[in-house]
PDB file of C-alpha atoms in Angstrom:
ATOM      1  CA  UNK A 264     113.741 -97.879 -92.992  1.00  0.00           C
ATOM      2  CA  UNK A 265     114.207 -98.510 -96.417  1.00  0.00           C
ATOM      3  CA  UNK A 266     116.294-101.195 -98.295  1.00  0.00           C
ATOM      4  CA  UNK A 267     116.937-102.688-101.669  1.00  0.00           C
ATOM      5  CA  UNK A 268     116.008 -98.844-103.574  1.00  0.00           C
ATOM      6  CA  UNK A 269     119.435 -96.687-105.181  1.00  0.00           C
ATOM      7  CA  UNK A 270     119.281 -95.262-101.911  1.00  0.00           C
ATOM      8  CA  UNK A 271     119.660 -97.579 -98.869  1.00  0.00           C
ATOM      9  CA  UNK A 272     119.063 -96.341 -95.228  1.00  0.00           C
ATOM     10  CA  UNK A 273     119.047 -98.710 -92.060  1.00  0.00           C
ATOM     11  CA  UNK A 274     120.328 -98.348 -88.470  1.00  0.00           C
ATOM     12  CA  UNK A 275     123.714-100.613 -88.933  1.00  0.00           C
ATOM     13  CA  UNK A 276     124.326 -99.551 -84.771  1.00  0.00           C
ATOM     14  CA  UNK A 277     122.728 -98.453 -81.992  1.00  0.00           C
ATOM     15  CA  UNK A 278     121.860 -94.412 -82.651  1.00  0.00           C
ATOM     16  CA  UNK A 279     123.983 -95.025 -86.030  1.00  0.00           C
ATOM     17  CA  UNK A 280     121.779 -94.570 -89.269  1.00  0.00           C
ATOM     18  CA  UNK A 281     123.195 -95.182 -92.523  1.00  0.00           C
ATOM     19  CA  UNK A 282     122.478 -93.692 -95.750  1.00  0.00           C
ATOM     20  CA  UNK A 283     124.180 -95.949 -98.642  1.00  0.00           C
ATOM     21  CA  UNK A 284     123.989 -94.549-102.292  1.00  0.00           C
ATOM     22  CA  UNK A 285     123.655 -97.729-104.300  1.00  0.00           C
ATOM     23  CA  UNK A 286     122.663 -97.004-108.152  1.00  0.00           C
ATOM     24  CA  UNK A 287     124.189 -99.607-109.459  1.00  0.00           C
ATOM     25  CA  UNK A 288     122.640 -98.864-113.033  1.00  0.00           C
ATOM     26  CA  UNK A 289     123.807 -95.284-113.236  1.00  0.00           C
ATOM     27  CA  UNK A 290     127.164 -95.614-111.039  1.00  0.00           C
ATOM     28  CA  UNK A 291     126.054 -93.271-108.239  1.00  0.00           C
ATOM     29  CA  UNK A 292     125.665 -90.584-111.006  1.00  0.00           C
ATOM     30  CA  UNK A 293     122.840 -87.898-109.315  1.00  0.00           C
ATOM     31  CA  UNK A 294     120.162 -89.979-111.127  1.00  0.00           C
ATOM     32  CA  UNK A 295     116.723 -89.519-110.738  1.00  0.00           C
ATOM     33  CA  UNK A 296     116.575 -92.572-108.456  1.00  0.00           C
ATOM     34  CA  UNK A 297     119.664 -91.224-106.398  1.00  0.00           C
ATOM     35  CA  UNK A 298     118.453 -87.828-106.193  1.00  0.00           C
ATOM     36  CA  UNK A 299     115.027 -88.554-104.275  1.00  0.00           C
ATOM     37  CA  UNK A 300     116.474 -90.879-102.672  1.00  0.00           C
ATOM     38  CA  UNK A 301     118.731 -89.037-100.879  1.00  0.00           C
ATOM     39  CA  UNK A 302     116.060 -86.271-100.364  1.00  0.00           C
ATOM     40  CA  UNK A 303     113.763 -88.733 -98.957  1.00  0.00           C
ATOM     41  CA  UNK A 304     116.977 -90.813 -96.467  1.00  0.00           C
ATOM     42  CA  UNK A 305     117.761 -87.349 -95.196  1.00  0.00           C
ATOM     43  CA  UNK A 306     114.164 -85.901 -94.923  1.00  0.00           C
ATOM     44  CA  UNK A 307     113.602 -88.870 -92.787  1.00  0.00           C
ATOM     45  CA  UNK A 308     117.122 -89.083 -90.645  1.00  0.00           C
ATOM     46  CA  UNK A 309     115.945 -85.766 -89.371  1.00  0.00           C
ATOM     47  CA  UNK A 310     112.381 -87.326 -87.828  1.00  0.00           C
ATOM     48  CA  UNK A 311     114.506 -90.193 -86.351  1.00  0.00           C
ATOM     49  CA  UNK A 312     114.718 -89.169 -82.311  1.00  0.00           C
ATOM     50  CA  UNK A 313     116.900 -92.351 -81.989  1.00  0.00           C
ATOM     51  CA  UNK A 314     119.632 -91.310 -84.745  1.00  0.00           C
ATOM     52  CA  UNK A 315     122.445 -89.265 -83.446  1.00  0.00           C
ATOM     53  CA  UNK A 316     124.769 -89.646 -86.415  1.00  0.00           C
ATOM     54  CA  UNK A 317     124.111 -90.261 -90.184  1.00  0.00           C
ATOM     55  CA  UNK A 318     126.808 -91.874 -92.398  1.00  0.00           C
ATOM     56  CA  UNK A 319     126.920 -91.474 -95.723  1.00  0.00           C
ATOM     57  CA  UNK A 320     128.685 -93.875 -98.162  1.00  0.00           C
ATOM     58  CA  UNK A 321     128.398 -95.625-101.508  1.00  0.00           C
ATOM     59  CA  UNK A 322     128.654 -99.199-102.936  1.00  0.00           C
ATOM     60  CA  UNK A 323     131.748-101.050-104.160  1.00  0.00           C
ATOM     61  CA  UNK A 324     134.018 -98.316-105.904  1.00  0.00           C
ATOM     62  CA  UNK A 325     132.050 -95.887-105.990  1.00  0.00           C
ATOM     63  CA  UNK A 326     130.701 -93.136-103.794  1.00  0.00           C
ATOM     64  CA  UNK A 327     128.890 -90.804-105.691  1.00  0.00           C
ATOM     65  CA  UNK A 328     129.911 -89.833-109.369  1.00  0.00           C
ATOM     66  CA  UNK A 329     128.258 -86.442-109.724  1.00  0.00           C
ATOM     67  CA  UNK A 330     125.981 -85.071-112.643  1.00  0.00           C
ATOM     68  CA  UNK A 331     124.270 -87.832-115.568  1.00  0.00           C
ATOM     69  CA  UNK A 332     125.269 -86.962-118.807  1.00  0.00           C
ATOM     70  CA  UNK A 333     121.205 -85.894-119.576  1.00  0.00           C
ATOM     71  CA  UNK A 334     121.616 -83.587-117.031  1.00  0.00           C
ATOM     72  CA  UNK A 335     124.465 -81.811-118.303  1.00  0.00           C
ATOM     73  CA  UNK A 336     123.024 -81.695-121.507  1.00  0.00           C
ATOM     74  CA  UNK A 337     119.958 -80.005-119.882  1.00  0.00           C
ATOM     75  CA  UNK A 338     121.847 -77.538-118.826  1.00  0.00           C
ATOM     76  CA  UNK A 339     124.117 -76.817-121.274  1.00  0.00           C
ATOM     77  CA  UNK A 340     120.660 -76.518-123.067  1.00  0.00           C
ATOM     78  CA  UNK A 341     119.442 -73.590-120.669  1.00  0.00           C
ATOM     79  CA  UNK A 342     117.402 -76.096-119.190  1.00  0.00           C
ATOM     80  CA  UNK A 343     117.397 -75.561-115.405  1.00  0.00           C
ATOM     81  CA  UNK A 344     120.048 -75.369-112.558  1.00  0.00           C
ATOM     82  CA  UNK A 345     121.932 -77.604-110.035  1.00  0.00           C
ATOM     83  CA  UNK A 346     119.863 -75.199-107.626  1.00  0.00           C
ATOM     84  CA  UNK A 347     116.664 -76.764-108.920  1.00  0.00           C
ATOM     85  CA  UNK A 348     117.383 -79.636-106.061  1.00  0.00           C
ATOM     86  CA  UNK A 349     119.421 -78.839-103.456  1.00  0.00           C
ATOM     87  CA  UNK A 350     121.059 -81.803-103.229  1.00  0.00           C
ATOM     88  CA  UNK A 351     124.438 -81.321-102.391  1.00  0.00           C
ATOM     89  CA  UNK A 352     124.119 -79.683 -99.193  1.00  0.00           C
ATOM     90  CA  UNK A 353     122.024 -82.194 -97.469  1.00  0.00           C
ATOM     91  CA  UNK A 354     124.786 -83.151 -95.090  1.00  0.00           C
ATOM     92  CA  UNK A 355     124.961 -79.550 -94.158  1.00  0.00           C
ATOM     93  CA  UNK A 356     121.594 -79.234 -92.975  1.00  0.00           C
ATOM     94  CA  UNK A 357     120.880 -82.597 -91.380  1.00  0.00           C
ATOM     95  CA  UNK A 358     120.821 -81.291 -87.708  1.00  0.00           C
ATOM     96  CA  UNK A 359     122.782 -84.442 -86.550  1.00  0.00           C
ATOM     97  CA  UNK A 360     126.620 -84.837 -87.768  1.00  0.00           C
ATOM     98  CA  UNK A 361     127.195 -86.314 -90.836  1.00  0.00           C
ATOM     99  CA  UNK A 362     130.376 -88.809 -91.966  1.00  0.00           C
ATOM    100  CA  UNK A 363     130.884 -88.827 -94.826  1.00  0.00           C
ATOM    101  CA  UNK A 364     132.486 -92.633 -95.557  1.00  0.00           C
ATOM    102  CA  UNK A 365     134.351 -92.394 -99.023  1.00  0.00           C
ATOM    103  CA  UNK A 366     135.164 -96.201 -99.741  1.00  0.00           C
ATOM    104  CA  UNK A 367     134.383 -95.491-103.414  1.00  0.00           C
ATOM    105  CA  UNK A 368     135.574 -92.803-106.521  1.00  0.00           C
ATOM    106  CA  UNK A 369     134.491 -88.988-105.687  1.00  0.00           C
ATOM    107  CA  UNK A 370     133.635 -87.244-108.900  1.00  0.00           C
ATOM    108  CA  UNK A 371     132.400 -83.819-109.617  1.00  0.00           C
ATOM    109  CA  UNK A 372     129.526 -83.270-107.953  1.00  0.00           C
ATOM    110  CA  UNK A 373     129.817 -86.581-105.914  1.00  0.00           C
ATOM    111  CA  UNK A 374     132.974 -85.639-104.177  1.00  0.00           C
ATOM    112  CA  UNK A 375     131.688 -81.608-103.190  1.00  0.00           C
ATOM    113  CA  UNK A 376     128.793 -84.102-101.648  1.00  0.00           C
ATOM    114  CA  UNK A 377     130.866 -85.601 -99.866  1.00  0.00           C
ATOM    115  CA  UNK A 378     132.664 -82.559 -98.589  1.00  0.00           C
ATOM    116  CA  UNK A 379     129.429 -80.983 -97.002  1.00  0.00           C
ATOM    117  CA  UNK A 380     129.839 -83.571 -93.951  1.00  0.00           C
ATOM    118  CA  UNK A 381     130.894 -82.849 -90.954  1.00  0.00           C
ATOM    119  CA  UNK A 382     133.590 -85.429 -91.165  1.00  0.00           C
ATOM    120  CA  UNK A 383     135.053 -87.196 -93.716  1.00  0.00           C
ATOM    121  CA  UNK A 384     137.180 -90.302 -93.960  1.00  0.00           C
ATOM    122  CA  UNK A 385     138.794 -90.728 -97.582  1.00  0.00           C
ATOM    123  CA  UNK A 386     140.151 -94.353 -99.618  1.00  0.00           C
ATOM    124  CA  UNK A 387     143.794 -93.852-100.426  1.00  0.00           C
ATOM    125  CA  UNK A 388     143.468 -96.022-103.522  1.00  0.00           C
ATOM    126  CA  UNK A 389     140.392 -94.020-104.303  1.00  0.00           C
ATOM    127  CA  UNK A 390     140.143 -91.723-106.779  1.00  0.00           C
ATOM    128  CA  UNK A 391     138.841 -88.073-106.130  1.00  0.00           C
ATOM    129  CA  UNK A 392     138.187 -85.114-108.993  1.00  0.00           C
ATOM    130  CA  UNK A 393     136.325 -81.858-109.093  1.00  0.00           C
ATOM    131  CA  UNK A 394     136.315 -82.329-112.869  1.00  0.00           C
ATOM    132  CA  UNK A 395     134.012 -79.450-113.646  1.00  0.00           C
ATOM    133  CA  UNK A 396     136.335 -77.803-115.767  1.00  0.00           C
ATOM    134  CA  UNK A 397     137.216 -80.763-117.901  1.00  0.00           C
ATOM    135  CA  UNK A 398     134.500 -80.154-119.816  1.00  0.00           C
ATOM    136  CA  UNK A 399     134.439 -76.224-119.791  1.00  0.00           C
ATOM    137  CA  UNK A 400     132.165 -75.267-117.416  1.00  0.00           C
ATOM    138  CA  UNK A 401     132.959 -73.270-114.225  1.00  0.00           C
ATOM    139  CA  UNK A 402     131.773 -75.580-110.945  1.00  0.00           C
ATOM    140  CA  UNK A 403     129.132 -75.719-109.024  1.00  0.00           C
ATOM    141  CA  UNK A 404     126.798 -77.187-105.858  1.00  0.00           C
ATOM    142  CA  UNK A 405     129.019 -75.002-103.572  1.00  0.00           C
ATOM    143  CA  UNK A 406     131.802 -76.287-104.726  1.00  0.00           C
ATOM    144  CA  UNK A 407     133.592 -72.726-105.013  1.00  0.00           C
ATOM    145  CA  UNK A 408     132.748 -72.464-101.378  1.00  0.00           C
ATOM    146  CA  UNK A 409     133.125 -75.798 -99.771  1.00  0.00           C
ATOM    147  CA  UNK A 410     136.163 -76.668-101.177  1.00  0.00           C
ATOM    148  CA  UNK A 411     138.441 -74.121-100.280  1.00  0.00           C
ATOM    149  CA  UNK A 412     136.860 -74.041 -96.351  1.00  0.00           C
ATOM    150  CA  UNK A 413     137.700 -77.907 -95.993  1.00  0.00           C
ATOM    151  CA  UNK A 414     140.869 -78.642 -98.689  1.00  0.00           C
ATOM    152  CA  UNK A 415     142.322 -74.838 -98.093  1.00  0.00           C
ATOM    153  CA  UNK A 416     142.511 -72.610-100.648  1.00  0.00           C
ATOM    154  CA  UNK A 417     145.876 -73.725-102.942  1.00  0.00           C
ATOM    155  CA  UNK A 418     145.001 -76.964-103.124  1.00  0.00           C
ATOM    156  CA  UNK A 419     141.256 -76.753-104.004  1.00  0.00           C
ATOM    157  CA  UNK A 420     142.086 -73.543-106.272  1.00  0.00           C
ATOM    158  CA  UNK A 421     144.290 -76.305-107.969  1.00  0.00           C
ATOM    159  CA  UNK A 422     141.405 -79.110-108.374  1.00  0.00           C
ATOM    160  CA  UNK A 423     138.802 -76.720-109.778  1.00  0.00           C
ATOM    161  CA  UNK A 424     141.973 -75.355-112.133  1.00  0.00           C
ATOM    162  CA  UNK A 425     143.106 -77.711-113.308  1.00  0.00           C
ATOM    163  CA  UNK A 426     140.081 -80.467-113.213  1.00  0.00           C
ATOM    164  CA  UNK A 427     142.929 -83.350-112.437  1.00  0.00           C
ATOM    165  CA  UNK A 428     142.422 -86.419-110.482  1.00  0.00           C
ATOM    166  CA  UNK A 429     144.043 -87.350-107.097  1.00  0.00           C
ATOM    167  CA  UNK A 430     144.376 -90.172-105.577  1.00  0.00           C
ATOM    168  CA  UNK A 431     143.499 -90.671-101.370  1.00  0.00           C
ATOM    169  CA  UNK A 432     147.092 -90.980-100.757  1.00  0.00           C
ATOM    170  CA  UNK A 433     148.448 -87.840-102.567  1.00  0.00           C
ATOM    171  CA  UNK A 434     145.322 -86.486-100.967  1.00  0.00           C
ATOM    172  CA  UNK A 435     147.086 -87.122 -97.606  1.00  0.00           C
ATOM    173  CA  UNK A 436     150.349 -86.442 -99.319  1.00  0.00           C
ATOM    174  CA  UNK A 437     149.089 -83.074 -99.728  1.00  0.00           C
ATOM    175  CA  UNK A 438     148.325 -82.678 -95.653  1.00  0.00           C
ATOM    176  CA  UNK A 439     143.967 -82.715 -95.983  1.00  0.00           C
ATOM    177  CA  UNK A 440     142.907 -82.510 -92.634  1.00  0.00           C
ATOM    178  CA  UNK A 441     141.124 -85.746 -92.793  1.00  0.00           C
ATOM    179  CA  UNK A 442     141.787 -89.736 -92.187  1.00  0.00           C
ATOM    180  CA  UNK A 443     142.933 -91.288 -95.527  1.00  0.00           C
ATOM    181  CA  UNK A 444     142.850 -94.821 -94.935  1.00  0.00           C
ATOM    182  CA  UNK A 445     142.609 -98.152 -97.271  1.00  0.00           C
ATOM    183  CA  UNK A 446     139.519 -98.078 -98.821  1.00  0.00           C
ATOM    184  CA  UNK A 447     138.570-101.327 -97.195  1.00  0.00           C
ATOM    185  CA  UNK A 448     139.279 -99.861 -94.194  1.00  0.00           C
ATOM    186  CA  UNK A 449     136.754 -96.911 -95.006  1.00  0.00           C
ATOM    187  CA  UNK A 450     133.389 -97.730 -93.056  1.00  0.00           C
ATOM    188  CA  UNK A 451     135.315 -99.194 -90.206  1.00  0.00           C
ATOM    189  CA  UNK A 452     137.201 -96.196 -89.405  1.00  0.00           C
ATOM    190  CA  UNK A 453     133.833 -93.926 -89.833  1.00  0.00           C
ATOM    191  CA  UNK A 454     131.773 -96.428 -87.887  1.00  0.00           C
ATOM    192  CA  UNK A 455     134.376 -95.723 -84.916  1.00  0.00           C
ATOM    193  CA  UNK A 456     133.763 -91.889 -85.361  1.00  0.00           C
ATOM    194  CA  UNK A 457     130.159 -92.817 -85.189  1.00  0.00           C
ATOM    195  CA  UNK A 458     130.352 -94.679 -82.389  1.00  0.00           C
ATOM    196  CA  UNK A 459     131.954 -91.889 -80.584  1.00  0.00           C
ATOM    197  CA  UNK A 460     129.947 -89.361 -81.559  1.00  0.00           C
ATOM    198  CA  UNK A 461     126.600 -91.550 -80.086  1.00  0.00           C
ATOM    199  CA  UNK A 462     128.097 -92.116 -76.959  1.00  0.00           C
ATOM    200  CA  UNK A 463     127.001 -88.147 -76.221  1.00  0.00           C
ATOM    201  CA  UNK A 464     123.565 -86.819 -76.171  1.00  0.00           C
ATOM    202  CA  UNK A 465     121.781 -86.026 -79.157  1.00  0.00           C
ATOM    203  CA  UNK A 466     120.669 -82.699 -77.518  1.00  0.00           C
ATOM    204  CA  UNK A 467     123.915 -81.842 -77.379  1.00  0.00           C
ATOM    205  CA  UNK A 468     125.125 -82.940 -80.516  1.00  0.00           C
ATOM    206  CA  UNK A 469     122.354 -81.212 -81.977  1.00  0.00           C
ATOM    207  CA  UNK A 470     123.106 -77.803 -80.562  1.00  0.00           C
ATOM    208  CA  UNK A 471     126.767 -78.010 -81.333  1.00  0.00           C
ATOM    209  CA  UNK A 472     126.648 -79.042 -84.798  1.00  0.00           C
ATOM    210  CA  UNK A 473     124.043 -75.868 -84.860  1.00  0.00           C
ATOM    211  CA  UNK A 474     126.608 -73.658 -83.792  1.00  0.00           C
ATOM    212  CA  UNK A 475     129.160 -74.780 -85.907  1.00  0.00           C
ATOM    213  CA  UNK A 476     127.667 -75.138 -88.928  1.00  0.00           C
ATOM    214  CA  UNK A 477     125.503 -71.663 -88.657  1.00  0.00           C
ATOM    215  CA  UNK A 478     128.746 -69.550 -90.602  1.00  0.00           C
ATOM    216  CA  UNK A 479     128.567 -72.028 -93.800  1.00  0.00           C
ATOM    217  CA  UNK A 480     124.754 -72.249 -94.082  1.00  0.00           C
ATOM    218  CA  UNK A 481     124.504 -68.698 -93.889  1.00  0.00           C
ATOM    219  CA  UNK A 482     127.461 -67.494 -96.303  1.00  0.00           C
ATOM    220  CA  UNK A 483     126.510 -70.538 -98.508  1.00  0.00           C
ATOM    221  CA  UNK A 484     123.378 -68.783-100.729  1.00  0.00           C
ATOM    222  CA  UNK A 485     125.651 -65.722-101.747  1.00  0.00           C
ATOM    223  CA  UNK A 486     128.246 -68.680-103.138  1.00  0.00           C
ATOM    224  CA  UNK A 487     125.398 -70.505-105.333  1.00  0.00           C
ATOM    225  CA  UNK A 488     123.832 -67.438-106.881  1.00  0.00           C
ATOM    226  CA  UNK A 489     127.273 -66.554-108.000  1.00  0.00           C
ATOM    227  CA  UNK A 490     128.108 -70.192-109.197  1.00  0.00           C
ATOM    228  CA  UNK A 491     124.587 -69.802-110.911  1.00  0.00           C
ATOM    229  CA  UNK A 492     125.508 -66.675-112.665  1.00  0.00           C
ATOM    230  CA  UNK A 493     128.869 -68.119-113.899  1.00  0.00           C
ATOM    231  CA  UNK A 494     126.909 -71.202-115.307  1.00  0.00           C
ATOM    232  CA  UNK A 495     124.480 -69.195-117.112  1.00  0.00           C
ATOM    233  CA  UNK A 496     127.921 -67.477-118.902  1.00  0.00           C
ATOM    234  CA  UNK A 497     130.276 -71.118-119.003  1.00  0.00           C
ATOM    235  CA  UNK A 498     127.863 -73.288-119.623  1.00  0.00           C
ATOM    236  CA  UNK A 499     126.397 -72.079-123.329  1.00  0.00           C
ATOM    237  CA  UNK A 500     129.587 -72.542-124.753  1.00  0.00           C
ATOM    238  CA  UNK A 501     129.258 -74.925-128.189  1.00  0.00           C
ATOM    239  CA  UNK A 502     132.404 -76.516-126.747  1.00  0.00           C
ATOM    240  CA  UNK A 503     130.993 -77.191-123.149  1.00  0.00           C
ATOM    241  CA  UNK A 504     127.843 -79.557-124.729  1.00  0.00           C
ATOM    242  CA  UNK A 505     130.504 -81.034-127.497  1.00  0.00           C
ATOM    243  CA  UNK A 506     132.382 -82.083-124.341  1.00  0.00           C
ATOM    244  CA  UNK A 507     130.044 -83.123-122.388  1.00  0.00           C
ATOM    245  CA  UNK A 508     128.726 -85.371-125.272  1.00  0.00           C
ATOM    246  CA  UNK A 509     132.202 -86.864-126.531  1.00  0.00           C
ATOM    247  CA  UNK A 510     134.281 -87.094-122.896  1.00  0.00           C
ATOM    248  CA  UNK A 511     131.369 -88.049-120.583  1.00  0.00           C
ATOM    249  CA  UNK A 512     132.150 -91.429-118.757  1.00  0.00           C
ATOM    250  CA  UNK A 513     135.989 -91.522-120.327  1.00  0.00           C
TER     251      UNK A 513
END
């Protein structure tokens, strides 16, 4: 176990492992600190025969924040891809189920994170943006495909539209098919899905989340090379880097 890093990870129950994104320095912005992190938490969550249920959540108000501005830059630049690390589908391929506990802000890349779980319990004072567009560029991380299979269609056509923010509670408003509760309420609703989840065997957990993930991680890699191929088109627009430079962080 580690503790005190960006990226926290401890049993916090019996057959309960928690991964806790902590970067206090970058926000939870995919830093470089973050990113390994994360890598490393989940690389290691899947040698753990005792853990039968990761959940992931942030610090304070925020649960992850997406993209730095450097890296934006770098791409913008030509300089690789979001498919350089696969980051954002960790939760996807972790063999046990994932929670994904948003106390905090879900931004860009942070929130389609947070959508690759299994299950997902949402802040309703907590805000939640796939803000891709904002500054001109078409999304990415699976965001074109996660989105729509766990928001529906309209509404996470809309977000990658439109590039708004939403609250938890219009969220819920909005009928998501997930628990929207006050964000200091977050981790104790997801710890009671954990603790639900453990009472059954991990064999069995195992095998089912298998089964039921199996459709997404295969239909995923079509998704990404496509997101890829818009990138290399959206993303070498003068206007995408001036935005990225002047409205990063506002």
């Amino acid at each position: 176990m580690t503790s005190g890093n960006a990226v926290d990870l401890q049993f916090i129950a019996p057959q309960i492992l928690q991964i806790k994104m902590q970067d206090r320095v970058s926000k939870n912005t995919f830093s470089e600190a973050i990113t390994q992190g994360l890598m490393d938490a989940f690389a290691e969550a899947e040698c753990l025969p005792d853990c039968k249920v990761v959940i992931l959540t942030g610090y304070d108000n925020y649960f992850a924040s997406g993209g730095t501005q450097e890296q934006l830059l770098n791409l913008s630049d030509g300089r690789g891809a979001f498919t350089d690390r696969a980051l954002y589908s960790l939760p996807l391929h972790c063999p046990v189920p994932v929670i994904s506990a948003m106390q905090g802000h879900g931004i860009g890349g942070g929130f389609v994170l947070g959508m690759f779980a299994d299950l997902i319990v949402l802040g309703r004072e907590n805000i939640y943006t796939t803000n891709f567009m904002r500054y001109g560029f078409t999304p990415g991380m699976g965001a074109t495909f996660i989105l729509p299979h766990k928001l529906g269609l309209g509404l996470a056509t809309e977000m990658m539209l439109t590039a708004n923010t939403y609250r938890g509670e219009e969220l819920q408003q909005r009928g998501i098919p997930f628990p929207v509760v006050p964000r200091d309420q977050v981790m104790a609703r997801a710890l009671e899905l954990a603790q639900t989840l453990a009472e059954k065997p991990r064999v069995s957990l195992v095998a089912l989340k298998d089964h039921l993930s199996a459709p997404l991680r295969q239909a995923l890699p079509a998704t990404i090379a496509q997101e890829v191929a818009m990138h290399t088109v959206t993303f070498t627009q003068p206007e995408v880097k001036s935005k990225i430079a002047t409205l990063f962080g506002t």
